[in-house]
mmCIF file with all atom_site columns, C-alpha atoms in Angstrom:
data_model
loop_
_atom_site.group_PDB
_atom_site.id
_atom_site.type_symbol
_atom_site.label_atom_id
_atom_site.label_alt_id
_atom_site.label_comp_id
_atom_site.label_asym_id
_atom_site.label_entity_id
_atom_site.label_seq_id
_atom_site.pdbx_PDB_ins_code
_atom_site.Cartn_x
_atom_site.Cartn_y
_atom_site.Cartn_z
_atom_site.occupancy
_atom_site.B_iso_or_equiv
_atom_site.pdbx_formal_charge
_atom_site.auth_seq_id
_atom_site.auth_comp_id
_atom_site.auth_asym_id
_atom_site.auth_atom_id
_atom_site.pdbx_PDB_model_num
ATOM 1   C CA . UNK A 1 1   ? 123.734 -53.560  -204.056 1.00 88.00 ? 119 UNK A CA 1
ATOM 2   C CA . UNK A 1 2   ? 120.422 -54.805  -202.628 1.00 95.00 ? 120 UNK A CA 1
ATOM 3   C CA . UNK A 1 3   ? 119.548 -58.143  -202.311 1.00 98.00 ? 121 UNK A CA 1
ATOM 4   C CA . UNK A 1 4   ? 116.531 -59.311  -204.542 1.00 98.00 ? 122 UNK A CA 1
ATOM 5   C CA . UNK A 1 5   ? 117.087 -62.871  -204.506 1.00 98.00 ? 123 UNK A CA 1
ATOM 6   C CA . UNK A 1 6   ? 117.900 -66.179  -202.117 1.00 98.00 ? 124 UNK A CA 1
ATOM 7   C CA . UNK A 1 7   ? 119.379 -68.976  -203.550 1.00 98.00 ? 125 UNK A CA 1
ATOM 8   C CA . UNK A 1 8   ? 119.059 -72.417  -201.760 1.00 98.00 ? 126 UNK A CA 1
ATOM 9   C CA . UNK A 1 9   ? 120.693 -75.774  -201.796 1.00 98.00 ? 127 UNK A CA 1
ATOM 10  C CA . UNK A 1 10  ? 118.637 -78.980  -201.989 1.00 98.00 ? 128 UNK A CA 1
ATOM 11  C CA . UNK A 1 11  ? 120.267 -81.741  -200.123 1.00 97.00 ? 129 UNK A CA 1
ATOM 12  C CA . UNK A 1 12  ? 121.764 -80.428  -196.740 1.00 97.00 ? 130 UNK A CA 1
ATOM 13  C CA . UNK A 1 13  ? 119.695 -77.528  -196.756 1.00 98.00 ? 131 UNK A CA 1
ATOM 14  C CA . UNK A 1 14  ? 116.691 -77.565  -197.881 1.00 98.00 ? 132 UNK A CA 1
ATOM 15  C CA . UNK A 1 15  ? 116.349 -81.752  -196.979 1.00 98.00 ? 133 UNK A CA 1
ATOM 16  C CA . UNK A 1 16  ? 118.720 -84.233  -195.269 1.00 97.00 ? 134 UNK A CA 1
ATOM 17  C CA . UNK A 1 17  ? 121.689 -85.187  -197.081 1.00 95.00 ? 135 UNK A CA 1
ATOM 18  C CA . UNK A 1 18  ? 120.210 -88.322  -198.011 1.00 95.00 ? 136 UNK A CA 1
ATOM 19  C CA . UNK A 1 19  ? 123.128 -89.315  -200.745 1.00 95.00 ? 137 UNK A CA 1
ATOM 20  C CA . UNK A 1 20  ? 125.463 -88.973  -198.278 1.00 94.00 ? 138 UNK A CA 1
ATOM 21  C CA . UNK A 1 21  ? 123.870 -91.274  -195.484 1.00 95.00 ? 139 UNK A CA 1
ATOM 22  C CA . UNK A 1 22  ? 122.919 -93.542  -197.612 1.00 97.00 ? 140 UNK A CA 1
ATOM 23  C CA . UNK A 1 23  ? 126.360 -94.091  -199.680 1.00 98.00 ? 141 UNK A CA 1
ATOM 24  C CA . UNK A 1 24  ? 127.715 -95.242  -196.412 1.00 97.00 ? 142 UNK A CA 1
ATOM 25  C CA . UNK A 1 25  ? 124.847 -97.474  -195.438 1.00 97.00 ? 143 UNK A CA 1
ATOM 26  C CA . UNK A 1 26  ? 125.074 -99.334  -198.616 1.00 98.00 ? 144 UNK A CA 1
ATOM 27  C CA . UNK A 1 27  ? 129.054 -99.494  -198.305 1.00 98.00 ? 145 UNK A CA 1
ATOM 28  C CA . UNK A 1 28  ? 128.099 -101.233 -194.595 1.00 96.00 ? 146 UNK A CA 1
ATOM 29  C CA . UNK A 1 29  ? 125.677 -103.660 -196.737 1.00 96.00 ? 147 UNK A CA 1
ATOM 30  C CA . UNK A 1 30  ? 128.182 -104.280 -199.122 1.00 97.00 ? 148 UNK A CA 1
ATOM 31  C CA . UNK A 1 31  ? 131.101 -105.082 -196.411 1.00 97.00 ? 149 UNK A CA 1
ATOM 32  C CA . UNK A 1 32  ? 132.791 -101.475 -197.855 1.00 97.00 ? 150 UNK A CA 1
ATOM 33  C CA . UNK A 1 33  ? 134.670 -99.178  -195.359 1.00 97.00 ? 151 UNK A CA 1
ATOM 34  C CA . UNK A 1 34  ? 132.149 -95.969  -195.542 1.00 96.00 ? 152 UNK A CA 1
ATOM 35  C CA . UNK A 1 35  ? 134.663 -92.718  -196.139 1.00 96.00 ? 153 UNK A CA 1
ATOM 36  C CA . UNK A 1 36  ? 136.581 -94.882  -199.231 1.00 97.00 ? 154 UNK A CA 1
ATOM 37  C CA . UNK A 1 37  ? 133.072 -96.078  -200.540 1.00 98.00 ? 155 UNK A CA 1
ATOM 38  C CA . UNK A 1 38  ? 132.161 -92.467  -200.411 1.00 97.00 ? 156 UNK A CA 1
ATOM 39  C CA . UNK A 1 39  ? 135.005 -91.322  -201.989 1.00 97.00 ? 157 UNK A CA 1
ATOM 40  C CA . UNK A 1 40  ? 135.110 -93.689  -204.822 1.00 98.00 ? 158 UNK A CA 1
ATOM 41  C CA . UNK A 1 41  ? 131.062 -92.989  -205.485 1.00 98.00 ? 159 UNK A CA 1
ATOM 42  C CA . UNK A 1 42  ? 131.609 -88.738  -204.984 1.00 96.00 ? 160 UNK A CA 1
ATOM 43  C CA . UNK A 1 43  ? 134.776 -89.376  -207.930 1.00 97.00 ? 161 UNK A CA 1
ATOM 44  C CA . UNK A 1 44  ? 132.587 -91.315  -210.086 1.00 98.00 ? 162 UNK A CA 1
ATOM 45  C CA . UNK A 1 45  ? 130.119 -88.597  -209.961 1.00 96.00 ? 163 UNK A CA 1
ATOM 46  C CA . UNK A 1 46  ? 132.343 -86.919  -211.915 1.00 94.00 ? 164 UNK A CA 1
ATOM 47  C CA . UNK A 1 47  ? 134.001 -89.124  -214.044 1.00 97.00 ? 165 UNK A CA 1
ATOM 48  C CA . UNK A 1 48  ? 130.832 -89.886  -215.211 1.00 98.00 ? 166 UNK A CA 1
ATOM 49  C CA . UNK A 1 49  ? 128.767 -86.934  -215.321 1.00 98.00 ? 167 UNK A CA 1
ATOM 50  C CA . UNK A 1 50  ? 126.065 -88.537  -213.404 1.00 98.00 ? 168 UNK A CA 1
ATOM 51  C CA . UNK A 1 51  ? 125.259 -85.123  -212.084 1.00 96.00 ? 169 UNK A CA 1
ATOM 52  C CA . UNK A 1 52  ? 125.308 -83.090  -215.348 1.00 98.00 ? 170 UNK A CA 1
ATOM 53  C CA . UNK A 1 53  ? 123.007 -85.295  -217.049 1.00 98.00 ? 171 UNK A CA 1
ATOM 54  C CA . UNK A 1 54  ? 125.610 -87.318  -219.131 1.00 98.00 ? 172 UNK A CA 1
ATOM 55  C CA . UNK A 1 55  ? 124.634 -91.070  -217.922 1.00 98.00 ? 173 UNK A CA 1
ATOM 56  C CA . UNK A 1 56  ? 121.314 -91.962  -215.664 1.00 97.00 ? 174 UNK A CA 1
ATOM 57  C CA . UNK A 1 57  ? 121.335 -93.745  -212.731 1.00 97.00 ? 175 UNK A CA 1
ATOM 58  C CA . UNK A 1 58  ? 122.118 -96.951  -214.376 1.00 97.00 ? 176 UNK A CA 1
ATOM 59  C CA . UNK A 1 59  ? 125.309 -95.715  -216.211 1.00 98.00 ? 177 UNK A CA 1
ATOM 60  C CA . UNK A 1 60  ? 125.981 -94.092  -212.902 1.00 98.00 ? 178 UNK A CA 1
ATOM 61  C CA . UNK A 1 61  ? 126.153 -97.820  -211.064 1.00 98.00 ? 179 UNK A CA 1
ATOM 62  C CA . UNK A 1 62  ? 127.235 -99.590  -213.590 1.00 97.00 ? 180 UNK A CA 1
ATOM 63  C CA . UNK A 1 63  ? 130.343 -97.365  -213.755 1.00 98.00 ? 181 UNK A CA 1
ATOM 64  C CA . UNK A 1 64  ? 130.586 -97.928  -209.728 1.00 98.00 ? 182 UNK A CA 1
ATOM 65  C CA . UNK A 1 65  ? 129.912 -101.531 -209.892 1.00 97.00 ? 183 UNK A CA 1
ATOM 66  C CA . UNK A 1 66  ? 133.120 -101.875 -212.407 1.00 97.00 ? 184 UNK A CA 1
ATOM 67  C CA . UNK A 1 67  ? 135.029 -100.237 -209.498 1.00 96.00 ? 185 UNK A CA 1
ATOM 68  C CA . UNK A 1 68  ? 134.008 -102.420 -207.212 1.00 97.00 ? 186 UNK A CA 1
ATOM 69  C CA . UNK A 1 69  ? 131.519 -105.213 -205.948 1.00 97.00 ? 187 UNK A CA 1
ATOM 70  C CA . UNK A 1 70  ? 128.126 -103.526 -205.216 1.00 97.00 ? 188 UNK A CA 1
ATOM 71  C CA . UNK A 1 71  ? 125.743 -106.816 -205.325 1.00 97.00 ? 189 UNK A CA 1
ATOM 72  C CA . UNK A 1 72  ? 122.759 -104.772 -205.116 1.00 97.00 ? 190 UNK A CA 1
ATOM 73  C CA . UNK A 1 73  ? 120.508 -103.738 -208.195 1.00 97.00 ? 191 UNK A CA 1
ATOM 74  C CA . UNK A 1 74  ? 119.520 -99.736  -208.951 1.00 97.00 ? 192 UNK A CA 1
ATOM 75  C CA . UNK A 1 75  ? 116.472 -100.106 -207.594 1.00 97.00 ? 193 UNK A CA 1
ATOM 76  C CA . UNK A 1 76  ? 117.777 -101.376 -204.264 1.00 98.00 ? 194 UNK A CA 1
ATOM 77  C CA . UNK A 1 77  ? 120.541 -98.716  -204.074 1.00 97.00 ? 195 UNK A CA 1
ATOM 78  C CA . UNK A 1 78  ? 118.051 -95.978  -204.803 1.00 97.00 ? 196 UNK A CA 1
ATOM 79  C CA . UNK A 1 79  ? 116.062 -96.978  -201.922 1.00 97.00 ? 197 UNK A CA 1
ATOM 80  C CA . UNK A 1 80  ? 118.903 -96.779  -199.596 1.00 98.00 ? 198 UNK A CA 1
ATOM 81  C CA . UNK A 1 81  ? 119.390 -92.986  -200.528 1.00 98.00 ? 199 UNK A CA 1
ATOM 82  C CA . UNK A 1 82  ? 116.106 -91.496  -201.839 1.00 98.00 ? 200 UNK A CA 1
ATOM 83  C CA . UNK A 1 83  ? 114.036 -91.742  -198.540 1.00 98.00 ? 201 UNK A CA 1
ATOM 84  C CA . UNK A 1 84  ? 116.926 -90.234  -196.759 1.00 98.00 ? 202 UNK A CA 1
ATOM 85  C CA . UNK A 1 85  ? 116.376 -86.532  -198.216 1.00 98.00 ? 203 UNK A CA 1
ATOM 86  C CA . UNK A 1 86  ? 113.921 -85.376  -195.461 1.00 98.00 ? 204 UNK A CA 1
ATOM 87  C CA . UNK A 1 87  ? 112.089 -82.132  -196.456 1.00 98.00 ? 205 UNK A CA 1
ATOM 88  C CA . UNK A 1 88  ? 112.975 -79.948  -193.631 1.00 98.00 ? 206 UNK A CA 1
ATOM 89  C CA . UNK A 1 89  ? 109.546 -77.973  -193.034 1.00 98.00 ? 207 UNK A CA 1
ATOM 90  C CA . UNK A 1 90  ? 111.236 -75.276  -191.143 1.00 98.00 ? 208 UNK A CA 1
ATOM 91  C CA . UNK A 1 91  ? 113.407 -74.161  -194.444 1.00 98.00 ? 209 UNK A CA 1
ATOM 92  C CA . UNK A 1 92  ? 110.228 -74.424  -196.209 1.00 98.00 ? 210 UNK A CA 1
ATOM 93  C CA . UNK A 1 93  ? 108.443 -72.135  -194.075 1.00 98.00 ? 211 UNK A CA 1
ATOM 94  C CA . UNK A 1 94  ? 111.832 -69.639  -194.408 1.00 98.00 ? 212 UNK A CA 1
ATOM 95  C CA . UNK A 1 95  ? 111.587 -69.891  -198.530 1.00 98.00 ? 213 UNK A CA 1
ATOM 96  C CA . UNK A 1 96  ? 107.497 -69.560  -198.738 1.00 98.00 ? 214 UNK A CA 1
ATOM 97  C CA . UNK A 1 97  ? 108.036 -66.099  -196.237 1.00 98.00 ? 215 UNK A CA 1
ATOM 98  C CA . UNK A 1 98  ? 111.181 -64.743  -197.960 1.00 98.00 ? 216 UNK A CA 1
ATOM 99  C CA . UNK A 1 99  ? 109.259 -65.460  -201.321 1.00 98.00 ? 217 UNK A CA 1
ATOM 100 C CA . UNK A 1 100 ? 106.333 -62.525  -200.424 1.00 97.00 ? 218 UNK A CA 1
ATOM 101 C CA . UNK A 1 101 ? 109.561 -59.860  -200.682 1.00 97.00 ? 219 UNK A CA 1
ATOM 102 C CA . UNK A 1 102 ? 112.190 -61.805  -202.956 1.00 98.00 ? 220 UNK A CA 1
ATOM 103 C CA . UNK A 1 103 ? 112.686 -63.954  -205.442 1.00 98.00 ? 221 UNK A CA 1
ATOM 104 C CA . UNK A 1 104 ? 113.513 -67.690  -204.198 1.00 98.00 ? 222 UNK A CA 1
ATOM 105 C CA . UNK A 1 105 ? 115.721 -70.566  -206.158 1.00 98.00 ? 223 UNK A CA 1
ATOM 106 C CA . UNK A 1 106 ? 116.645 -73.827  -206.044 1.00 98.00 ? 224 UNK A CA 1
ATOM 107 C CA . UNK A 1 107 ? 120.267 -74.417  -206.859 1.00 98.00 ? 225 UNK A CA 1
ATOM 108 C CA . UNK A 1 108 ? 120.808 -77.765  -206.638 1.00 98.00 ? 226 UNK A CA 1
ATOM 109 C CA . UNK A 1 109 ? 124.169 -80.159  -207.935 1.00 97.00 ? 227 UNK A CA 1
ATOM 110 C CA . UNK A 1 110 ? 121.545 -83.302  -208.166 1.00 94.00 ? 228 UNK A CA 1
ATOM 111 C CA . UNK A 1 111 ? 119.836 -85.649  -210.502 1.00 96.00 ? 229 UNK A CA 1
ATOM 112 C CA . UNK A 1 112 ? 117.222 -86.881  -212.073 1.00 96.00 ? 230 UNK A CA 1
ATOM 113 C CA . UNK A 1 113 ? 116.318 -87.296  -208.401 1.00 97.00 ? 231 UNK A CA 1
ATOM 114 C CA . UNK A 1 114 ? 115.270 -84.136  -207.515 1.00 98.00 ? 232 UNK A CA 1
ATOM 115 C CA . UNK A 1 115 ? 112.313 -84.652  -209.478 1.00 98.00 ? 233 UNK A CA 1
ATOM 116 C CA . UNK A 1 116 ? 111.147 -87.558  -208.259 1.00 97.00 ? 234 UNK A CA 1
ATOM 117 C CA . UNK A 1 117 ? 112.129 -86.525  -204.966 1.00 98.00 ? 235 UNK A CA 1
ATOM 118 C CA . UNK A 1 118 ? 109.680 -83.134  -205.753 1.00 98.00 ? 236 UNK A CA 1
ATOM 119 C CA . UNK A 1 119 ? 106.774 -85.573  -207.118 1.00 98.00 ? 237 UNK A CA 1
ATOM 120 C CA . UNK A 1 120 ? 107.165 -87.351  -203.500 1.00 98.00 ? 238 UNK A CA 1
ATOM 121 C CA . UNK A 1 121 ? 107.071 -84.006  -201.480 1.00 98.00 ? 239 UNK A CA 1
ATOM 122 C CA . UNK A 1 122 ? 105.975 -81.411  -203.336 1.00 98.00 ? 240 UNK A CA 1
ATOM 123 C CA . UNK A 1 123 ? 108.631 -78.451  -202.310 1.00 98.00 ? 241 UNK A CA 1
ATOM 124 C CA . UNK A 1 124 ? 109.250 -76.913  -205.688 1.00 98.00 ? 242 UNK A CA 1
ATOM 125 C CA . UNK A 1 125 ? 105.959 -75.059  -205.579 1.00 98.00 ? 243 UNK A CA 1
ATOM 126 C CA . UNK A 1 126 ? 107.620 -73.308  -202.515 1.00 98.00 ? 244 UNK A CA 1
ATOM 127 C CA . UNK A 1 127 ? 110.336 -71.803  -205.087 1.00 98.00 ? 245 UNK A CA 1
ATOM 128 C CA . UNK A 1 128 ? 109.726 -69.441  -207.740 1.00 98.00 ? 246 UNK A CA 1
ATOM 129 C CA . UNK A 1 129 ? 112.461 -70.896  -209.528 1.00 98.00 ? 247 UNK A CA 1
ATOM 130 C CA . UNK A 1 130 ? 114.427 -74.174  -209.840 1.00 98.00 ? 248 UNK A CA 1
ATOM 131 C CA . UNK A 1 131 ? 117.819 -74.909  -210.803 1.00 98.00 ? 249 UNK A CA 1
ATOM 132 C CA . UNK A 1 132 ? 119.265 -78.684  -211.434 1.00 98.00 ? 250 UNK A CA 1
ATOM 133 C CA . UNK A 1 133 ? 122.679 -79.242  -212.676 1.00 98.00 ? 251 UNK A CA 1
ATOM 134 C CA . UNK A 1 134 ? 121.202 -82.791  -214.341 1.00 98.00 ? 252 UNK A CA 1
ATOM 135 C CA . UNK A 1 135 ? 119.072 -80.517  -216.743 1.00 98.00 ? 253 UNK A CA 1
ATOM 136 C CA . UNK A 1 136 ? 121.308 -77.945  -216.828 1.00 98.00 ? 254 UNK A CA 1
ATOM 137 C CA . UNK A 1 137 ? 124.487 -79.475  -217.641 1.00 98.00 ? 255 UNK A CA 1
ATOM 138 C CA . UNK A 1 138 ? 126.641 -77.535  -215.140 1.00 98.00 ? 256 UNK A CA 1
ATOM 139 C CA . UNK A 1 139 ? 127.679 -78.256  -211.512 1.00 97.00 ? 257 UNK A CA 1
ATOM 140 C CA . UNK A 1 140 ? 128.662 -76.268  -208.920 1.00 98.00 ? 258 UNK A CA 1
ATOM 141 C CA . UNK A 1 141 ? 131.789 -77.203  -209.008 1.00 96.00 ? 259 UNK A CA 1
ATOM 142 C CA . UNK A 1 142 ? 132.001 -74.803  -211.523 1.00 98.00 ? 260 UNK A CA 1
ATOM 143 C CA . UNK A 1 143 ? 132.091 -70.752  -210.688 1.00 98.00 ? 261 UNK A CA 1
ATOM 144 C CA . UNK A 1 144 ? 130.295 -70.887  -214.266 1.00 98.00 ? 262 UNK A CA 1
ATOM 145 C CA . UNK A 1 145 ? 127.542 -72.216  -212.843 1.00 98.00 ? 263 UNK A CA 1
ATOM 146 C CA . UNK A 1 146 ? 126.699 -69.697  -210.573 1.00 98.00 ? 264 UNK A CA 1
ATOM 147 C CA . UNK A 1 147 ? 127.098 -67.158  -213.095 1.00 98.00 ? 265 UNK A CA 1
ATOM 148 C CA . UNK A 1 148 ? 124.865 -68.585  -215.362 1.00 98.00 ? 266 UNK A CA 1
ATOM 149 C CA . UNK A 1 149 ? 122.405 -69.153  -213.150 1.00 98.00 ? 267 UNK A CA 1
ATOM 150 C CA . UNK A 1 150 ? 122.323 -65.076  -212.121 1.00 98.00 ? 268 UNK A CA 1
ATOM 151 C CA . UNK A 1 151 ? 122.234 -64.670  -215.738 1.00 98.00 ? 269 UNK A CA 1
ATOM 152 C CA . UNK A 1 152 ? 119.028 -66.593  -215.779 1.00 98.00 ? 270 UNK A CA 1
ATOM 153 C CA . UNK A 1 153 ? 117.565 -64.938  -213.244 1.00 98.00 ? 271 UNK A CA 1
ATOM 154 C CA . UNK A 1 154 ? 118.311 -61.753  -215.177 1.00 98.00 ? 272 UNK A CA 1
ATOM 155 C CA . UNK A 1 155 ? 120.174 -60.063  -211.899 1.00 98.00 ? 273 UNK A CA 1
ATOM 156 C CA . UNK A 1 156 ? 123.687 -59.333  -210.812 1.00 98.00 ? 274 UNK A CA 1
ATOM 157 C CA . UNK A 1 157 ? 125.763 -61.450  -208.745 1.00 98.00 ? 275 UNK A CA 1
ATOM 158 C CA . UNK A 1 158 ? 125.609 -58.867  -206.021 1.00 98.00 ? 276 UNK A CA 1
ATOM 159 C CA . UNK A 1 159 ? 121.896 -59.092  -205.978 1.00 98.00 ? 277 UNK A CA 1
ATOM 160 C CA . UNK A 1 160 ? 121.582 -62.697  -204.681 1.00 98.00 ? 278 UNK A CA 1
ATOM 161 C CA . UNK A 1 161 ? 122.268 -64.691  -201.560 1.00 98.00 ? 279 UNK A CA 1
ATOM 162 C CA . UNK A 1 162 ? 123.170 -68.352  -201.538 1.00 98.00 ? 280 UNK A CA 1
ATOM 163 C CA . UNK A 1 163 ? 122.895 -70.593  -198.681 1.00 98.00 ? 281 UNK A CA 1
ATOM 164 C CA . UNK A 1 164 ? 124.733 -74.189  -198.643 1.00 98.00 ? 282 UNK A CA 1
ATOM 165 C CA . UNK A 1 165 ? 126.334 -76.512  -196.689 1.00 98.00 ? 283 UNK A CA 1
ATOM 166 C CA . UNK A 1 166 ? 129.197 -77.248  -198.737 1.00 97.00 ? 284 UNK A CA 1
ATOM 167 C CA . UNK A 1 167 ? 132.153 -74.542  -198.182 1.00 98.00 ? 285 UNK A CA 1
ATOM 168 C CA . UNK A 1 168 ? 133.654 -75.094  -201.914 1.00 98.00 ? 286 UNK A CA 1
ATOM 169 C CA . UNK A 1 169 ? 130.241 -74.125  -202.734 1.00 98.00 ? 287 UNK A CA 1
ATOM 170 C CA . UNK A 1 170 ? 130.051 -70.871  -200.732 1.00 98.00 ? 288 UNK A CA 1
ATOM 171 C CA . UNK A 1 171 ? 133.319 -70.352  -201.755 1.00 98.00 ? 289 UNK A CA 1
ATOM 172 C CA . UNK A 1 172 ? 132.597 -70.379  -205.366 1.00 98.00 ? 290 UNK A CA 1
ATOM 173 C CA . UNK A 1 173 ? 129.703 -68.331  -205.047 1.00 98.00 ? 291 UNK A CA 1
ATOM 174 C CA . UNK A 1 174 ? 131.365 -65.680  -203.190 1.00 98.00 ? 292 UNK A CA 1
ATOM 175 C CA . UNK A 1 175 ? 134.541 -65.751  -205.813 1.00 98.00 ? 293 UNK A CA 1
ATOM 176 C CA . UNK A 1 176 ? 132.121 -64.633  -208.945 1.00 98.00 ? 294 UNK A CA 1
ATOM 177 C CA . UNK A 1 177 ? 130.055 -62.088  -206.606 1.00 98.00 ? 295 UNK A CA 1
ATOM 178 C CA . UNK A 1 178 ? 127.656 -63.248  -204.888 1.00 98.00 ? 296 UNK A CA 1
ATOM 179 C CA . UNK A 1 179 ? 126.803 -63.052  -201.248 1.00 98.00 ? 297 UNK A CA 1
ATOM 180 C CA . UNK A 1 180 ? 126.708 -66.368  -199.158 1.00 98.00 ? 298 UNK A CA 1
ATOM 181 C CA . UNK A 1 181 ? 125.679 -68.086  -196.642 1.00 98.00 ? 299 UNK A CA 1
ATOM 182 C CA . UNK A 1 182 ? 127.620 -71.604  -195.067 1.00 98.00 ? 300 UNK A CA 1
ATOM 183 C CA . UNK A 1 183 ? 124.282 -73.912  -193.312 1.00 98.00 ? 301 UNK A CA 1
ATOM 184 C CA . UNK A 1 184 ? 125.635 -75.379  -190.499 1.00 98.00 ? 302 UNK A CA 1
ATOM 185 C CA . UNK A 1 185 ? 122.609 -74.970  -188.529 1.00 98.00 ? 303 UNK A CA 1
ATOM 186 C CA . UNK A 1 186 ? 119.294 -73.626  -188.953 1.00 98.00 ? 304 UNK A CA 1
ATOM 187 C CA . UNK A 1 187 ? 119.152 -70.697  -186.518 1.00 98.00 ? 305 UNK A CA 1
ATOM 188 C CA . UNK A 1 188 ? 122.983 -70.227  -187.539 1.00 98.00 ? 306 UNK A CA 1
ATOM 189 C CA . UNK A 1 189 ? 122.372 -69.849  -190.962 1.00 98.00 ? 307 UNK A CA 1
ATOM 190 C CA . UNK A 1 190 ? 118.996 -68.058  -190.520 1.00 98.00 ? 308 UNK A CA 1
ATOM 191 C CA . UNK A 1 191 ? 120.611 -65.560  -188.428 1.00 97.00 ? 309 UNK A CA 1
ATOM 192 C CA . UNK A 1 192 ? 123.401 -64.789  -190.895 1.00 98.00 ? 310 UNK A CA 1
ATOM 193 C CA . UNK A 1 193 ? 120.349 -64.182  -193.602 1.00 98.00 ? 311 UNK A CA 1
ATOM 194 C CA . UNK A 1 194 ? 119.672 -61.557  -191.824 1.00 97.00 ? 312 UNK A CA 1
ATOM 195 C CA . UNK A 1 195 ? 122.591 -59.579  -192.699 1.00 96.00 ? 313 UNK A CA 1
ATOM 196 C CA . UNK A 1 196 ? 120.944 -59.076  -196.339 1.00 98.00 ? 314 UNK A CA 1
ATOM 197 C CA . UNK A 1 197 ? 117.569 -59.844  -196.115 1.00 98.00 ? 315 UNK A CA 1
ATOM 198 C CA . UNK A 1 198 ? 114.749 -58.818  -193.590 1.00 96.00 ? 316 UNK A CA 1
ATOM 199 C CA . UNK A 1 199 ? 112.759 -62.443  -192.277 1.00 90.00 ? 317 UNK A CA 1
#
């Protein structure tokens, strides 16, 4: 079936994975070893729902905090992680040309975040259509998730690539339908587009 659609990630894609540089800078400021901070932050993700729009960013820290001593406030933390997710232009430029001959997406397992992150940069104007799992109450930890999010677009699995860094993710994807593509690199991952869509 031929593709009509690309599907990107946000964070490690699209931008920088700013949550995950700057959980371990605020696990250095807070005298934490980085991979357990990270681990114990990435598990309260879920026990809270932080990403599916069941606490905000408060809830989210407070829940942390309980966990373990973070003396920093939200506002504080949030700058640690927030100017981390660097638009990368080059992806941008890939989305805006792909979007003259397909539909484009955002499919992104963030927050609240993303929107500020958007107000800061501007990049969802580059997409013809965005997907957050905070207003959308699903995660991509869930296959459901992808198949929804076909269902929104009104196509079939088969018609859409998705490109992320995160191989659960890919793996996912690929296990309801859909093609996919792992990011690793740019000219990597641009070169395995290839294989479904013209650039």
């Amino acid at each position: 079936m031929k593709v009509s659609t690309v599907i990107f990630d946000f964070g490690g894609v699209i931008a920088e994975e700013g949550w995950a540089k700057g959980i371990r800078v605020i696990a250095g400021k807070c005298g934490h070893e980085p991979e357990s901070f990270f681990e114990l932050c990435v598990q309260a993700i879920t026990e809270t729902g932080f990403c599916v729009g069941k606490v905000d960013e408060y809830g989210y820290w407070n829940y942390v905090k309980k966990q373990v001593s973070v003396p920093m406030s939200v506002e504080e933390l949030k700058a640690e992680i927030l100017p981390r997710f660097v638009v990368r232009p080059y992806v941008i430029e890939l989305a805006e040309k792909l979007g003259k001959n397909y539909r484009t997406a955002i499919l992104s397992d963030q927050t609240h975040w993303l929107d500020e992150l958007n107000a800061r940069d501007g990049f969802f104007g580059s997409f013809q259509h965005v997907f957050n799992s905070y207003h959308d109450g699903n995660s991509k930890q869930n296959p459901s998730y992808f198949t929804e999010t076909c269902n929104k677009l009104n196509i079939f699995p088969q018609e859409a690539v998705f490109i992320d860094d995160n191989k659960g993710n890919i793996a996912r994807a690929l296990g309801v339908g859909m093609n996919a593509v792992l990011y690793e690199t740019f000219e990597q991952a641009a070169g395995e587009l290839k294989k479904y869509v013209e650039i």
